Short mmCIF file of C-alpha atoms in Angstrom, two decimals:
data_model
loop_
_atom_site.label_atom_id
_atom_site.label_comp_id
_atom_site.label_asym_id
_atom_site.label_seq_id
_atom_site.Cartn_x
_atom_site.Cartn_y
_atom_site.Cartn_z
CA ALA A 1 -37.43 -189.80 -83.93
CA GLN A 2 -36.75 -186.55 -82.17
CA SER A 3 -38.70 -183.33 -82.03
CA VAL A 4 -38.48 -180.02 -80.22
CA THR A 5 -41.30 -177.69 -79.27
CA GLN A 6 -40.62 -174.15 -78.22
CA LEU A 7 -43.66 -172.61 -76.59
CA GLY A 8 -44.10 -169.03 -77.70
CA SER A 9 -42.60 -167.71 -80.90
CA HIS A 10 -42.19 -164.30 -79.29
CA VAL A 11 -41.45 -163.41 -75.69
CA SER A 12 -41.25 -159.83 -74.49
CA VAL A 13 -39.82 -158.83 -71.11
CA SER A 14 -38.75 -155.64 -69.40
CA GLU A 15 -35.12 -154.95 -68.71
CA GLY A 16 -34.23 -156.48 -65.37
CA ALA A 17 -37.08 -158.98 -65.45
CA LEU A 18 -36.82 -162.75 -65.44
CA VAL A 19 -36.36 -164.42 -68.80
CA LEU A 20 -38.03 -167.80 -69.30
CA LEU A 21 -37.96 -169.50 -72.67
CA ARG A 22 -39.67 -172.87 -72.81
CA CYS A 23 -38.50 -175.96 -74.62
CA ASN A 24 -39.96 -179.45 -74.60
CA TYR A 25 -38.50 -182.35 -76.50
CA SER A 26 -39.32 -185.87 -77.47
CA SER A 27 -36.66 -188.47 -77.95
CA SER A 28 -36.69 -192.22 -77.80
CA VAL A 29 -33.16 -192.31 -76.43
CA PRO A 30 -31.30 -190.20 -73.85
CA PRO A 31 -31.00 -186.76 -75.41
CA TYR A 32 -28.32 -184.19 -75.71
CA LEU A 33 -29.95 -180.76 -75.40
CA PHE A 34 -28.75 -177.39 -76.56
CA TRP A 35 -29.73 -173.76 -76.56
CA TYR A 36 -28.42 -171.51 -79.31
CA VAL A 37 -28.77 -167.76 -79.74
CA GLN A 38 -28.85 -165.93 -83.04
CA TYR A 39 -28.26 -162.21 -83.21
CA PRO A 40 -29.32 -160.34 -86.35
CA ASN A 41 -27.17 -161.14 -89.36
CA GLN A 42 -25.01 -163.56 -87.38
CA GLY A 43 -24.66 -167.31 -87.12
CA LEU A 44 -25.97 -169.39 -84.25
CA GLN A 45 -23.91 -169.29 -81.08
CA LEU A 46 -24.02 -172.02 -78.44
CA LEU A 47 -25.40 -170.75 -75.13
CA LEU A 48 -25.29 -173.98 -73.16
CA LYS A 49 -25.70 -177.71 -73.45
CA TYR A 50 -26.74 -180.75 -71.48
CA THR A 51 -25.16 -184.10 -72.23
CA THR A 52 -24.82 -186.05 -69.02
CA GLY A 53 -24.32 -185.34 -65.34
CA ALA A 54 -25.69 -182.32 -63.54
CA THR A 55 -29.14 -181.43 -64.79
CA LEU A 56 -28.76 -177.72 -64.11
CA VAL A 57 -26.37 -176.30 -66.64
CA LYS A 58 -24.97 -172.83 -66.77
CA GLY A 59 -24.06 -171.08 -69.96
CA ILE A 60 -22.71 -167.84 -71.21
CA ASN A 61 -24.18 -164.41 -70.52
CA GLY A 62 -25.85 -165.52 -67.28
CA PHE A 63 -28.21 -168.03 -68.86
CA GLU A 64 -28.95 -171.42 -67.39
CA ALA A 65 -31.24 -174.32 -68.16
CA GLU A 66 -32.46 -177.35 -66.28
CA PHE A 67 -32.99 -180.76 -67.82
CA LYS A 68 -36.12 -182.33 -66.37
CA LYS A 69 -36.52 -185.84 -67.69
CA SER A 70 -39.94 -186.37 -66.09
CA GLU A 71 -41.25 -183.29 -67.86
CA THR A 72 -39.17 -183.74 -71.03
CA SER A 73 -38.24 -180.10 -70.70
CA PHE A 74 -35.15 -177.96 -71.00
CA HIS A 75 -36.31 -174.43 -70.25
CA LEU A 76 -33.88 -171.53 -70.53
CA THR A 77 -33.80 -168.87 -67.83
CA LYS A 78 -31.95 -165.73 -66.88
CA PRO A 79 -32.69 -163.86 -63.65
CA SER A 80 -32.37 -160.36 -65.08
CA ALA A 81 -32.75 -159.45 -68.73
CA HIS A 82 -30.41 -157.03 -70.44
CA MET A 83 -31.11 -155.12 -73.60
CA SER A 84 -28.29 -157.04 -75.24
CA ASP A 85 -30.20 -160.30 -74.73
CA ALA A 86 -32.65 -159.38 -77.48
CA ALA A 87 -32.20 -162.09 -80.11
CA GLU A 88 -33.68 -165.30 -81.50
CA TYR A 89 -33.20 -168.37 -79.33
CA PHE A 90 -33.28 -171.94 -80.58
CA CYS A 91 -33.58 -175.12 -78.57
CA ALA A 92 -32.12 -178.22 -80.19
CA VAL A 93 -31.84 -181.92 -79.45
CA SER A 94 -29.47 -184.58 -80.52
CA TYR A 95 -28.87 -187.96 -79.00
CA SER A 96 -26.00 -189.91 -77.61
CA GLY A 97 -25.65 -191.93 -80.77
CA GLY A 98 -21.92 -192.19 -81.04
CA SER A 99 -20.80 -190.10 -83.99
CA ASN A 100 -24.22 -188.63 -84.66
CA TYR A 101 -23.94 -184.88 -84.46
CA LYS A 102 -27.18 -184.02 -86.18
CA LEU A 103 -29.37 -181.49 -84.43
CA THR A 104 -33.13 -181.15 -84.52
CA PHE A 105 -34.16 -177.57 -83.85
CA GLY A 106 -37.25 -175.94 -82.48
CA LYS A 107 -38.89 -173.11 -84.37
CA GLY A 108 -37.17 -170.49 -82.29
CA THR A 109 -38.32 -167.85 -79.85
CA LEU A 110 -37.73 -164.18 -80.48
CA LEU A 111 -36.87 -162.40 -77.27
CA THR A 112 -37.44 -158.67 -77.08
CA VAL A 113 -36.32 -156.63 -74.08
CA ASN A 114 -38.10 -153.40 -73.33
CA PRO A 115 -36.36 -150.54 -71.53
CA GLY B 1 -13.00 -168.68 -81.14
CA ALA B 2 -13.76 -170.87 -84.08
CA VAL B 3 -15.33 -169.12 -87.04
CA VAL B 4 -17.35 -170.38 -89.94
CA SER B 5 -17.64 -168.10 -92.92
CA GLN B 6 -20.61 -168.48 -95.22
CA HIS B 7 -20.79 -166.67 -98.54
CA PRO B 8 -22.74 -165.01 -100.01
CA SER B 9 -24.97 -163.70 -97.27
CA TRP B 10 -27.66 -162.72 -99.75
CA VAL B 11 -28.30 -163.66 -103.35
CA ILE B 12 -31.04 -163.03 -105.90
CA CYS B 13 -31.18 -165.13 -109.02
CA LYS B 14 -33.46 -165.82 -111.93
CA SER B 15 -35.52 -168.95 -112.12
CA GLY B 16 -33.64 -171.75 -113.87
CA THR B 17 -30.17 -170.60 -112.89
CA SER B 18 -27.84 -172.25 -110.38
CA VAL B 19 -26.48 -170.72 -107.21
CA LYS B 20 -23.46 -171.83 -105.21
CA ILE B 21 -23.11 -171.18 -101.49
CA GLU B 22 -19.77 -171.63 -99.75
CA CYS B 23 -19.12 -172.61 -96.16
CA ARG B 24 -15.58 -172.30 -94.83
CA SER B 25 -14.10 -173.14 -91.47
CA LEU B 26 -11.51 -170.43 -90.96
CA ASP B 27 -9.37 -171.72 -88.10
CA PHE B 28 -10.13 -175.40 -87.71
CA GLN B 29 -10.52 -178.56 -89.72
CA ALA B 30 -14.10 -179.61 -90.27
CA THR B 31 -14.47 -183.25 -91.14
CA THR B 32 -18.22 -182.87 -91.03
CA MET B 33 -20.40 -180.01 -92.18
CA PHE B 34 -24.16 -179.73 -92.10
CA TRP B 35 -26.51 -177.80 -94.35
CA TYR B 36 -29.80 -176.49 -93.02
CA ARG B 37 -32.72 -174.70 -94.55
CA GLN B 38 -34.97 -172.31 -92.67
CA PHE B 39 -38.31 -170.92 -93.77
CA PRO B 40 -39.73 -167.83 -92.06
CA LYS B 41 -41.12 -168.61 -88.62
CA GLN B 42 -39.95 -172.21 -88.98
CA SER B 43 -37.14 -174.19 -87.44
CA LEU B 44 -33.89 -175.05 -89.13
CA MET B 45 -34.38 -178.22 -91.13
CA LEU B 46 -31.37 -180.40 -91.76
CA MET B 47 -30.89 -180.99 -95.46
CA ALA B 48 -27.70 -183.02 -95.59
CA THR B 49 -24.56 -184.05 -93.78
CA SER B 50 -21.33 -183.50 -95.65
CA ASN B 51 -18.21 -185.51 -94.86
CA GLU B 52 -14.88 -184.52 -96.32
CA GLY B 53 -13.90 -186.70 -99.23
CA SER B 54 -17.13 -188.66 -99.45
CA LYS B 55 -20.64 -188.27 -100.75
CA ALA B 56 -23.09 -186.25 -98.71
CA THR B 57 -25.88 -187.95 -96.82
CA TYR B 58 -29.23 -186.36 -97.59
CA GLU B 59 -32.23 -186.26 -95.31
CA GLN B 60 -35.47 -187.81 -96.45
CA GLY B 61 -37.29 -185.64 -98.92
CA VAL B 62 -34.26 -183.61 -99.99
CA GLU B 63 -33.44 -183.96 -103.68
CA LYS B 64 -29.75 -184.71 -104.01
CA ASP B 65 -29.72 -183.76 -107.67
CA LYS B 66 -31.30 -180.44 -106.81
CA PHE B 67 -29.02 -179.57 -103.93
CA LEU B 68 -25.48 -180.58 -104.85
CA ILE B 69 -23.05 -180.72 -101.98
CA ASN B 70 -19.30 -180.90 -102.32
CA HIS B 71 -16.87 -181.21 -99.42
CA ALA B 72 -13.53 -181.45 -101.17
CA SER B 73 -11.36 -180.18 -98.34
CA LEU B 74 -11.35 -180.04 -94.56
CA THR B 75 -12.18 -176.35 -94.62
CA LEU B 76 -14.69 -175.96 -97.45
CA SER B 77 -18.11 -177.32 -98.28
CA THR B 78 -20.33 -175.95 -101.03
CA LEU B 79 -24.06 -176.21 -101.64
CA THR B 80 -25.23 -175.64 -105.20
CA VAL B 81 -28.92 -175.08 -105.81
CA THR B 82 -29.39 -176.23 -109.39
CA SER B 83 -32.09 -174.89 -111.70
CA ALA B 84 -33.47 -172.78 -108.92
CA HIS B 85 -37.18 -172.05 -108.70
CA PRO B 86 -39.10 -169.60 -106.52
CA GLU B 87 -39.99 -172.37 -104.08
CA ASP B 88 -36.27 -172.76 -103.38
CA SER B 89 -36.22 -169.27 -101.90
CA SER B 90 -35.19 -169.71 -98.30
CA PHE B 91 -32.51 -169.08 -95.71
CA TYR B 92 -29.70 -171.61 -95.94
CA ILE B 93 -27.24 -172.04 -93.09
CA CYS B 94 -24.25 -174.30 -92.65
CA SER B 95 -22.51 -175.62 -89.60
CA ALA B 96 -19.13 -177.24 -89.19
CA ARG B 97 -17.85 -179.61 -86.57
CA ASP B 98 -14.37 -179.11 -85.21
CA ALA B 99 -12.66 -182.47 -85.58
CA ASN B 100 -10.61 -181.89 -82.45
CA ARG B 101 -13.57 -181.19 -80.20
CA GLY B 102 -16.47 -183.15 -78.88
CA HIS B 103 -20.09 -183.52 -79.85
CA GLU B 104 -21.19 -180.06 -78.97
CA LYS B 105 -18.56 -178.15 -80.85
CA LEU B 106 -20.59 -177.17 -83.84
CA PHE B 107 -20.07 -173.74 -85.30
CA PHE B 108 -22.56 -172.04 -87.55
CA GLY B 109 -22.22 -169.73 -90.49
CA SER B 110 -24.25 -166.55 -90.66
CA GLY B 111 -26.53 -167.92 -93.35
CA THR B 112 -27.46 -167.14 -96.94
CA GLN B 113 -30.79 -165.66 -97.94
CA LEU B 114 -31.68 -166.95 -101.40
CA SER B 115 -34.40 -165.26 -103.40
CA VAL B 116 -35.37 -166.80 -106.72
CA LEU B 117 -37.36 -164.57 -109.06
#
């Protein structure tokens, strides 16, 4: 069984400040990990993913995340927040189970950026 | 980029009626589509996996006779909430997998907010 825990349902930062959104997972098999962003009234958009290989992955809009197996974490960061980053962010896990494409999502973290 | 269109985006219905939600992949073939349900402040919960031309696979606890899924073509899947009740009020969102891409190429619709009176 898989599960995802996103610490903090709401994170507020100032424009230009570091963004850190936390995600911990549990999986009995090697995971695939994802971060999605959802802007108001829009569908989820993939920010970045980890499947295999390099544990530090870079995504769109300056975001990156590092897979830390020992900590079962996949935290999302961005060095400098922009106003346009305000959105809901979801961490998700799947596993390398062949044709299994099912995702298990965290509860989401709402990011607000203050001017 | 790939686009998934979900319609309607918002629907209100009376208790006991049925509501159909459509999910279309606009510029790719989607052999697999997924239907999720999201309650406020909760995560997206997978309801069912829909494969074109075959019966949907429902997650544990999801009533297949309540939530009818049809995936008759490579670009369209529908979710029908039958005999809706207030407890069915929720945000429903679909995703579609591009058959020509890998594992991570899932594209999401913008969701449907269902309110049952």
